[in-house]
């Protein structure tokens, strides 16, 4: 269902006029659709059908407590990668038996925090981490369930090298190294090696790289079986992409689920972030000024890389549409830029679009994942509010920061 749609020429999110909210609350802000988040989660869950599975929503995509709450109510588990993320999911009273803890650099304190809360599984990325974990578990008199993250080196064809976690990245262990660990598992008295983890990258739109990885996982698991080691959990990470550009297709969920059906005797864990929340939100911003310089047109808006860094950091493409449908506006190659003192501060470069007027409102689409989450106070800008829409109702699920918030702790 299209939740962001024009009604009488004005953009709505579900049953709420975005122009009205902008008048009431000012700009910029993030606006999320409750029903879109539910729809995406349910679509994924249904596609997996009878494959024994647990979706552990990747908190790093968007950790707003209200959004975590929606997912908890849908039955989702959580993938956390820091003590802070664990703190947030415990705050919403998530079931610890549905929490996995990832990350290449967990501190002793974070490991202890996870152990004390009896989470489902730690995914370990180095031998040294495993030793530390075993030691802490011993001190706490616990037996801790662990998976090893394996980097099979498959090229995920993701959108940018910064979100490719395969060969040559810092993530996981090579398969032969991991195998040595599984084979000496009995040495670690306070660890139960119950799982295998392999996240290959993010914003992947084809099934092929997943399929290749699943086959490698499958033969790895079969070999372990021959050695008498039976794993309970296969954690295949996240990475399911969404169409950001007009010409991109939806992620082929059915094919993905078919590839996953290899794992009949284990429980499959998915750490999906972007697919669940990515297209559930827009960033609403106002055009402050329009100017031309050295033959280029600049549309200067009131939001920038401090609120949404994806275009600057990864050259990511986000559709930009008007809140009030424009007619008879000239189509001009424009640069949509923010107020930050960086040339790299932009939402779109050299993009053919109807040239808005000063004061017009624009929506930057598909900003529900890694949008607010990666925002900062750079240039001492206040962080912007997050608004959640449900039907005809909206609520502020995070307040706009005030100047006083900028000096907290200084
Ligand atoms: N599991 C692990 C171990 C991960 O590293 C990630 C993402 C996920 C799950 C969730 O991936 P997803 O389903 O959302 O693709 N900031 C970048 C994306 C970084 C992804 C980092 N890891 C962006 O804005 O595109």
Short mmCIF file of C-alpha atoms and ligand atoms in Angstrom, two decimals:
data_model
loop_
_atom_site.label_atom_id
_atom_site.label_comp_id
_atom_site.label_asym_id
_atom_site.label_seq_id
_atom_site.Cartn_x
_atom_site.Cartn_y
_atom_site.Cartn_z
CA UNK A 1 0.00 0.00 0.00
CA UNK A 2 1.23 3.50 -0.84
CA UNK A 3 0.99 5.38 2.45
CA UNK A 4 2.56 8.60 1.13
CA UNK A 5 0.15 9.82 -1.51
CA UNK A 6 -1.37 12.98 -2.89
CA UNK A 7 -4.93 13.84 -1.94
CA UNK A 8 -6.24 16.92 -3.75
CA UNK A 9 -2.67 17.81 -4.74
CA UNK A 10 -1.34 17.64 -1.18
CA UNK A 11 0.91 14.91 0.17
CA UNK A 12 -0.53 12.81 2.97
CA UNK A 13 1.02 10.24 5.24
CA UNK A 14 -1.80 7.78 5.89
CA UNK A 15 -4.68 10.09 6.89
CA UNK A 16 -2.59 13.09 7.91
CA UNK A 17 -1.85 16.17 5.78
CA UNK A 18 1.86 16.80 5.95
CA UNK A 19 1.45 20.49 5.17
CA UNK A 20 -0.75 20.83 8.25
CA UNK A 21 1.84 19.18 10.48
CA UNK A 22 4.58 21.39 9.03
CA UNK A 23 2.50 24.48 9.87
CA UNK A 24 1.91 23.23 13.37
CA UNK A 25 5.38 21.95 14.26
CA UNK A 26 7.70 23.79 11.88
CA UNK A 27 10.34 22.11 9.72
CA UNK A 28 12.42 20.01 9.32
CA UNK A 29 11.15 16.73 10.74
CA UNK A 30 11.07 13.01 10.08
CA UNK A 31 7.63 11.48 9.59
CA UNK A 32 7.00 7.73 9.90
CA UNK A 33 4.01 5.64 8.92
CA UNK A 34 2.96 3.10 11.52
CA UNK A 35 1.12 0.95 9.00
CA UNK A 36 4.08 0.83 6.60
CA UNK A 37 6.35 -0.57 9.32
CA UNK A 38 3.74 -3.20 10.17
CA UNK A 39 3.16 -4.04 6.53
CA UNK A 40 6.89 -4.51 5.83
CA UNK A 41 7.41 -6.69 8.90
CA UNK A 42 4.39 -8.84 8.10
CA UNK A 43 5.39 -9.19 4.45
CA UNK A 44 8.82 -10.47 5.45
CA UNK A 45 7.45 -12.75 8.12
CA UNK A 46 4.83 -14.20 5.76
CA UNK A 47 7.38 -14.75 2.97
CA UNK A 48 9.43 -16.92 5.31
CA UNK A 49 6.36 -19.04 5.82
CA UNK A 50 7.09 -22.34 7.45
CA UNK A 51 10.88 -21.90 7.63
CA UNK A 52 11.54 -21.92 11.39
CA UNK A 53 12.68 -18.35 11.88
CA UNK A 54 13.06 -15.38 14.16
CA UNK A 55 13.25 -11.84 12.81
CA UNK A 56 15.61 -9.82 14.97
CA UNK A 57 15.07 -6.26 13.77
CA UNK A 58 18.45 -4.51 13.35
CA UNK A 59 18.17 -1.70 15.87
CA UNK A 60 20.96 0.25 14.17
CA UNK A 61 18.59 1.18 11.32
CA UNK A 62 16.33 3.13 13.65
CA UNK A 63 16.37 2.87 17.42
CA UNK A 64 13.51 5.18 18.35
CA UNK A 65 11.73 3.60 21.33
CA UNK A 66 8.27 3.93 19.76
CA UNK A 67 9.43 2.20 16.60
CA UNK A 68 11.07 -0.56 18.64
CA UNK A 69 7.75 -0.87 20.49
CA UNK A 70 5.81 -1.38 17.24
CA UNK A 71 8.18 -4.18 16.28
CA UNK A 72 8.06 -5.80 19.70
CA UNK A 73 4.25 -5.90 19.48
CA UNK A 74 4.54 -7.64 16.13
CA UNK A 75 6.61 -10.37 17.77
CA UNK A 76 9.99 -9.23 16.49
CA UNK A 77 13.25 -9.89 18.27
CA UNK A 78 16.18 -7.50 18.15
CA UNK A 79 19.74 -7.42 16.85
CA UNK A 80 21.83 -5.03 18.92
CA UNK A 81 25.43 -4.04 18.47
CA UNK A 82 26.20 -1.90 21.45
CA UNK A 83 25.41 -1.62 25.11
CA UNK A 84 23.32 1.43 24.23
CA UNK A 85 21.16 -0.52 21.80
CA UNK A 86 20.74 -3.29 24.36
CA UNK A 87 19.73 -0.67 26.93
CA UNK A 88 17.09 0.69 24.56
CA UNK A 89 15.52 -2.68 23.74
CA UNK A 90 15.50 -3.64 27.43
CA UNK A 91 13.77 -0.31 28.12
CA UNK A 92 10.85 -1.41 25.94
CA UNK A 93 10.86 -4.74 27.79
CA UNK A 94 11.90 -6.82 24.81
CA UNK A 95 12.18 -10.54 25.49
CA UNK A 96 15.91 -11.21 26.14
CA UNK A 97 15.44 -14.64 24.52
CA UNK A 98 14.86 -12.78 21.27
CA UNK A 99 17.97 -10.59 21.42
CA UNK A 100 21.20 -11.25 19.54
CA UNK A 101 24.31 -9.19 20.20
CA UNK A 102 26.58 -8.48 17.20
CA UNK A 103 29.62 -6.31 16.68
CA UNK A 104 33.30 -6.57 15.92
CA UNK A 105 34.38 -4.54 18.95
CA UNK A 106 32.28 -5.33 21.99
CA UNK A 107 33.82 -4.11 25.23
CA UNK A 108 34.04 -6.23 28.40
CA UNK A 109 31.32 -4.08 29.93
CA UNK A 110 29.01 -4.67 26.98
CA UNK A 111 29.63 -8.42 27.06
CA UNK A 112 28.90 -8.53 30.77
CA UNK A 113 25.72 -6.49 30.25
CA UNK A 114 24.49 -8.97 27.63
CA UNK A 115 25.36 -12.02 29.74
CA UNK A 116 23.62 -10.67 32.82
CA UNK A 117 20.48 -10.17 30.76
CA UNK A 118 20.48 -13.75 29.44
CA UNK A 119 20.24 -12.84 25.77
CA UNK A 120 19.66 -15.45 23.08
CA UNK A 121 23.11 -15.35 21.47
CA UNK A 122 26.35 -13.40 21.10
CA UNK A 123 27.83 -13.36 17.61
CA UNK A 124 31.57 -13.37 18.08
CA UNK A 125 33.99 -12.02 15.48
CA UNK A 126 37.47 -12.97 16.76
CA UNK A 127 39.22 -15.60 18.80
CA UNK A 128 40.27 -13.02 21.39
CA UNK A 129 36.66 -11.96 21.85
CA UNK A 130 35.68 -15.57 22.45
CA UNK A 131 38.34 -15.93 25.16
CA UNK A 132 37.20 -12.76 26.89
CA UNK A 133 33.58 -13.89 26.68
CA UNK A 134 34.44 -17.27 28.17
CA UNK A 135 36.31 -15.59 31.02
CA UNK A 136 33.53 -13.19 31.85
CA UNK A 137 30.95 -16.00 31.67
CA UNK A 138 33.08 -18.03 34.08
CA UNK A 139 33.30 -15.12 36.51
CA UNK A 140 29.52 -14.74 36.35
CA UNK A 141 28.99 -18.52 36.60
CA UNK A 142 27.01 -18.66 33.35
CA UNK A 143 27.00 -20.75 30.22
CA UNK A 144 26.64 -18.38 27.30
CA UNK A 145 25.20 -19.21 23.85
CA UNK A 146 27.51 -18.08 21.07
CA UNK A 147 27.61 -17.96 17.28
CA UNK A 148 30.69 -17.33 15.18
CA UNK A 149 30.47 -14.72 12.45
CA UNK A 150 31.97 -16.10 9.26
CA UNK A 151 33.05 -13.96 6.34
CA UNK A 152 32.73 -16.20 3.28
CA UNK A 153 34.05 -13.42 1.08
CA UNK A 154 31.09 -13.33 -1.29
CA UNK A 155 30.73 -10.01 -3.11
CA UNK A 156 27.27 -8.73 -2.10
CA UNK A 157 26.99 -6.17 -4.93
CA UNK A 158 25.79 -3.67 -2.36
CA UNK A 159 25.23 -0.04 -3.18
CA UNK A 160 28.53 1.31 -1.79
CA UNK A 161 31.84 -0.12 -0.64
CA UNK A 162 31.28 1.28 2.87
CA UNK A 163 28.32 -1.08 3.33
CA UNK A 164 30.02 -4.13 1.79
CA UNK A 165 31.11 -6.31 4.71
CA UNK A 166 32.72 -9.09 2.68
CA UNK A 167 36.29 -9.95 1.68
CA UNK A 168 38.82 -7.44 2.95
CA UNK A 169 36.51 -5.82 5.50
CA UNK A 170 37.04 -5.99 9.26
CA UNK A 171 34.03 -8.27 9.75
CA UNK A 172 33.89 -11.91 10.78
CA UNK A 173 36.42 -14.71 10.58
CA UNK A 174 37.48 -16.72 7.55
CA UNK A 175 35.75 -20.09 7.34
CA UNK A 176 38.88 -22.15 8.12
CA UNK A 177 39.60 -20.06 11.22
CA UNK A 178 36.01 -20.43 12.36
CA UNK A 179 36.14 -24.17 11.83
CA UNK A 180 39.14 -24.47 14.16
CA UNK A 181 37.13 -22.71 16.84
CA UNK A 182 34.07 -24.95 16.44
CA UNK A 183 36.29 -28.01 16.66
CA UNK A 184 37.86 -26.95 19.94
CA UNK A 185 34.57 -25.71 21.38
CA UNK A 186 34.71 -28.15 24.27
CA UNK A 187 37.72 -26.30 25.66
CA UNK A 188 35.56 -23.34 26.50
CA UNK A 189 33.67 -24.39 29.57
CA UNK A 190 31.36 -21.42 29.82
CA UNK A 191 30.40 -21.12 26.19
CA UNK A 192 27.90 -23.10 24.16
CA UNK A 193 28.61 -22.82 20.45
CA UNK A 194 25.06 -22.90 19.16
CA UNK A 195 25.10 -20.73 16.06
CA UNK A 196 26.71 -19.45 12.91
CA UNK A 197 26.38 -15.89 11.71
CA UNK A 198 27.02 -14.39 8.30
CA UNK A 199 25.87 -10.90 7.32
CA UNK A 200 27.25 -10.06 3.88
CA UNK A 201 26.42 -6.39 3.41
CA UNK A 202 23.59 -3.92 3.19
CA UNK A 203 21.26 -2.53 0.49
CA UNK A 204 21.49 -5.67 -1.65
CA UNK A 205 18.82 -5.95 -4.33
CA UNK A 206 19.61 -9.38 -5.83
CA UNK A 207 19.26 -12.81 -4.29
CA UNK A 208 22.34 -14.34 -5.93
CA UNK A 209 24.93 -13.26 -3.33
CA UNK A 210 22.64 -14.48 -0.54
CA UNK A 211 22.04 -17.76 -2.29
CA UNK A 212 25.77 -18.34 -2.76
CA UNK A 213 26.40 -17.58 0.90
CA UNK A 214 23.57 -19.86 2.09
CA UNK A 215 25.04 -22.73 0.10
CA UNK A 216 28.43 -22.18 1.70
CA UNK A 217 26.84 -22.00 5.15
CA UNK A 218 24.94 -25.19 4.42
CA UNK A 219 28.00 -27.21 3.49
CA UNK A 220 29.91 -25.76 6.43
CA UNK A 221 27.12 -26.81 8.79
CA UNK A 222 26.96 -30.29 7.20
CA UNK A 223 30.70 -30.74 7.74
CA UNK A 224 30.36 -29.72 11.38
CA UNK A 225 27.57 -32.27 11.75
CA UNK A 226 29.94 -35.00 10.60
CA UNK A 227 32.20 -33.97 13.48
CA UNK A 228 29.30 -34.28 15.88
CA UNK A 229 28.61 -30.56 16.15
CA UNK A 230 24.97 -29.61 15.64
CA UNK A 231 24.10 -25.94 15.41
CA UNK A 232 20.77 -24.62 16.50
CA UNK A 233 20.78 -21.18 14.91
CA UNK A 234 21.75 -19.95 11.46
CA UNK A 235 21.89 -16.17 11.60
CA UNK A 236 21.96 -14.86 8.05
CA UNK A 237 22.19 -11.17 9.01
CA UNK A 238 20.25 -8.50 7.15
CA UNK A 239 21.01 -6.64 3.96
CA UNK A 240 17.69 -6.89 2.08
CA UNK A 241 17.58 -3.75 -0.02
CA UNK A 242 14.79 -1.35 -0.94
CA UNK A 243 14.24 0.53 -4.20
CA UNK A 244 15.48 4.10 -3.70
CA UNK A 245 15.43 5.05 -7.38
CA UNK A 246 12.38 5.21 -9.62
CA UNK A 247 13.74 2.42 -11.83
CA UNK A 248 14.74 -0.03 -9.09
CA UNK A 249 12.71 -3.15 -8.37
CA UNK A 250 11.49 -4.43 -5.04
CA UNK A 251 13.66 -6.98 -3.30
CA UNK A 252 12.65 -10.48 -4.54
CA UNK A 253 11.44 -11.78 -1.19
CA UNK A 254 10.01 -15.03 -2.50
CA UNK A 255 13.26 -16.03 -4.18
CA UNK A 256 15.14 -15.11 -1.01
CA UNK A 257 12.84 -17.29 1.08
CA UNK A 258 13.28 -20.12 -1.39
CA UNK A 259 17.06 -19.89 -0.99
CA UNK A 260 16.65 -19.91 2.79
CA UNK A 261 14.56 -23.06 2.78
CA UNK A 262 17.85 -25.01 2.71
CA UNK A 263 17.94 -24.72 6.46
CA UNK A 264 15.22 -27.06 7.57
CA UNK A 265 16.67 -28.34 10.78
CA UNK A 266 17.94 -25.12 12.31
CA UNK A 267 16.20 -21.93 13.29
CA UNK A 268 16.99 -19.12 10.88
CA UNK A 269 17.61 -15.70 12.41
CA UNK A 270 17.28 -12.60 10.23
CA UNK A 271 18.72 -9.25 11.25
CA UNK A 272 16.73 -7.07 8.93
CA UNK A 273 16.79 -3.32 9.36
CA UNK A 274 16.32 -1.27 6.20
CA UNK A 275 13.67 -3.51 4.64
CA UNK A 276 11.43 -3.01 7.66
CA UNK A 277 11.74 0.72 8.22
CA UNK A 278 13.45 2.22 5.14
CA UNK A 279 10.40 3.23 3.11
CA UNK A 280 8.29 4.03 6.16
CA UNK A 281 9.48 7.63 6.45
CA UNK A 282 10.13 10.94 4.77
CA UNK A 283 12.23 13.88 5.83
CA UNK A 284 10.22 17.08 5.46
CA UNK A 285 12.20 20.21 4.75
CA UNK A 286 11.48 23.77 3.61
CA UNK A 287 13.11 25.66 0.75
CA UNK A 288 14.83 28.70 2.24
CA UNK A 289 16.53 30.23 -0.78
CA UNK A 290 17.08 29.64 -4.46
CA UNK A 291 20.16 30.98 -6.19
CA UNK A 292 22.32 30.53 -9.24
CA UNK A 293 26.07 30.46 -9.14
CA UNK A 294 28.59 29.64 -11.88
CA UNK A 295 25.79 28.29 -14.02
CA UNK A 296 24.39 26.01 -11.29
CA UNK A 297 21.03 26.22 -9.56
CA UNK A 298 21.00 25.77 -5.82
CA UNK A 299 17.90 24.97 -3.83
CA UNK A 300 18.89 25.70 -0.25
CA UNK A 301 16.74 23.87 2.28
CA UNK A 302 16.53 24.00 6.08
CA UNK A 303 17.83 20.45 6.60
CA UNK A 304 21.20 19.02 5.72
CA UNK A 305 23.80 16.33 6.21
CA UNK A 306 23.47 16.77 9.97
CA UNK A 307 19.93 15.29 9.67
CA UNK A 308 20.48 12.87 6.78
CA UNK A 309 24.06 11.97 5.91
CA UNK A 310 23.42 9.16 3.39
CA UNK A 311 23.77 11.30 0.23
CA UNK A 312 27.00 12.89 1.50
CA UNK A 313 28.55 9.69 2.87
CA UNK A 314 27.59 7.13 0.25
CA UNK A 315 26.43 9.26 -2.66
CA UNK A 316 23.04 7.71 -1.89
CA UNK A 317 20.04 8.63 -4.02
CA UNK A 318 16.79 9.68 -2.33
CA UNK A 319 13.75 10.78 -4.29
CA UNK A 320 12.71 14.34 -3.50
CA UNK A 321 9.08 15.27 -4.04
CA UNK A 322 7.01 18.35 -3.27
CA UNK A 323 4.50 18.34 -0.39
CA UNK A 324 2.13 20.37 -2.54
CA UNK A 325 2.03 19.09 -6.10
CA UNK A 326 3.68 21.53 -8.44
CA UNK A 327 2.25 22.31 -11.81
CA UNK A 328 3.77 24.60 -14.40
CA UNK A 329 7.05 24.69 -12.54
CA UNK A 330 10.09 24.71 -14.86
CA UNK A 331 12.15 21.51 -14.90
CA UNK A 332 15.66 22.54 -13.96
CA UNK A 333 18.85 20.65 -13.13
CA UNK A 334 19.16 21.55 -9.45
CA UNK A 335 21.38 20.99 -6.48
CA UNK A 336 19.40 20.51 -3.29
CA UNK A 337 21.73 21.57 -0.51
CA UNK A 338 21.56 22.18 3.24
CA UNK A 339 22.76 24.87 5.63
CA UNK A 340 25.91 23.03 6.79
CA UNK A 341 29.30 24.57 6.11
CA UNK A 342 30.50 21.74 3.87
CA UNK A 343 30.45 21.46 0.10
CA UNK A 344 29.54 17.82 0.68
CA UNK A 345 26.29 18.89 2.32
CA UNK A 346 23.65 17.94 -0.24
CA UNK A 347 20.53 15.81 -0.76
CA UNK A 348 20.70 15.81 -4.57
CA UNK A 349 23.22 16.99 -7.13
CA UNK A 350 22.50 18.05 -10.68
CA UNK A 351 19.03 16.48 -10.47
CA UNK A 352 16.39 17.23 -13.08
CA UNK A 353 13.36 18.31 -11.07
CA UNK A 354 10.56 20.85 -10.99
CA UNK A 355 12.22 23.92 -9.51
CA UNK A 356 10.36 24.77 -6.30
CA UNK A 357 9.86 28.27 -4.97
CA UNK A 358 11.25 29.73 -1.76
CA UNK A 359 8.97 28.67 1.10
CA UNK A 360 7.85 25.43 -0.60
CA UNK A 361 7.99 22.16 1.34
CA UNK A 362 9.82 19.09 0.06
CA UNK A 363 9.88 15.45 1.15
CA UNK A 364 13.06 13.40 0.97
CA UNK A 365 11.78 9.86 0.59
CA UNK A 366 12.79 6.50 2.05
CA UNK A 367 14.59 7.94 5.04
CA UNK A 368 13.29 5.60 7.75
CA UNK A 369 16.53 3.60 7.96
CA UNK A 370 19.89 5.17 8.82
CA UNK A 371 18.32 8.62 8.61
CA UNK A 372 17.66 10.06 12.04
CA UNK A 373 19.87 7.30 13.43
CA UNK A 374 23.00 8.71 11.80
CA UNK A 375 22.14 12.36 12.46
CA UNK A 376 24.36 14.66 14.48
CA UNK A 377 24.55 18.09 16.03
CA UNK A 378 27.22 19.27 13.58
CA UNK A 379 27.34 23.04 13.27
CA UNK A 380 25.37 23.06 16.53
CA UNK A 381 22.09 22.32 14.81
CA UNK A 382 19.39 20.91 17.05
CA UNK A 383 18.32 17.39 16.21
CA UNK A 384 14.95 17.36 14.50
CA UNK A 385 11.76 15.72 15.74
CA UNK A 386 10.41 12.33 14.74
CA UNK A 387 6.66 12.14 14.12
CA UNK A 388 4.73 8.90 13.94
CA UNK A 389 1.46 8.75 12.02
CA UNK A 390 -1.19 6.14 12.64
CA UNK A 391 -4.33 6.58 10.58
CA UNK A 392 -5.57 10.12 11.22
CA UNK A 393 -3.51 10.54 14.39
CA UNK A 394 0.07 11.64 14.80
CA UNK A 395 2.39 11.69 17.77
CA UNK A 396 5.76 13.24 18.43
CA UNK A 397 7.95 10.25 19.22
CA UNK A 398 11.02 12.43 19.69
CA UNK A 399 10.97 16.11 20.49
CA UNK A 400 12.86 18.73 18.52
CA UNK A 401 15.98 19.56 20.50
CA UNK A 402 16.36 23.00 22.02
CA UNK A 403 19.49 25.15 22.21
CA UNK A 404 19.83 24.14 25.89
CA UNK A 405 20.14 20.49 24.78
CA UNK A 406 23.22 21.45 22.81
CA UNK A 407 25.21 22.30 25.93
CA UNK A 408 24.04 19.40 28.11
CA UNK A 409 27.08 17.81 29.68
CA UNK A 410 29.51 20.54 28.68
N1 LIG B 1 23.37 -7.24 10.80
C1 LIG B 1 24.62 -6.73 10.77
C2 LIG B 1 25.71 -7.50 11.36
C3 LIG B 1 24.85 -5.48 10.18
O1 LIG B 1 26.08 -5.02 10.15
C4 LIG B 1 23.78 -4.77 9.62
C5 LIG B 1 23.99 -3.46 9.01
C6 LIG B 1 22.49 -5.33 9.68
C7 LIG B 1 22.33 -6.57 10.27
C8 LIG B 1 21.27 -4.65 9.11
O2 LIG B 1 21.38 -4.48 7.75
P1 LIG B 1 20.14 -3.98 6.87
O3 LIG B 1 19.10 -5.07 6.88
O4 LIG B 1 19.62 -2.73 7.45
O5 LIG B 1 20.75 -3.77 5.53
N2 LIG B 1 24.43 3.23 7.15
C9 LIG B 1 24.35 2.43 5.94
C10 LIG B 1 24.03 1.00 6.24
C11 LIG B 1 25.00 0.36 7.19
C12 LIG B 1 24.62 -1.04 7.53
C13 LIG B 1 25.43 -1.53 8.67
N3 LIG B 1 25.12 -2.85 9.07
C14 LIG B 1 23.33 3.06 5.00
O6 LIG B 1 22.77 4.10 5.34
O7 LIG B 1 23.10 2.54 3.91
#
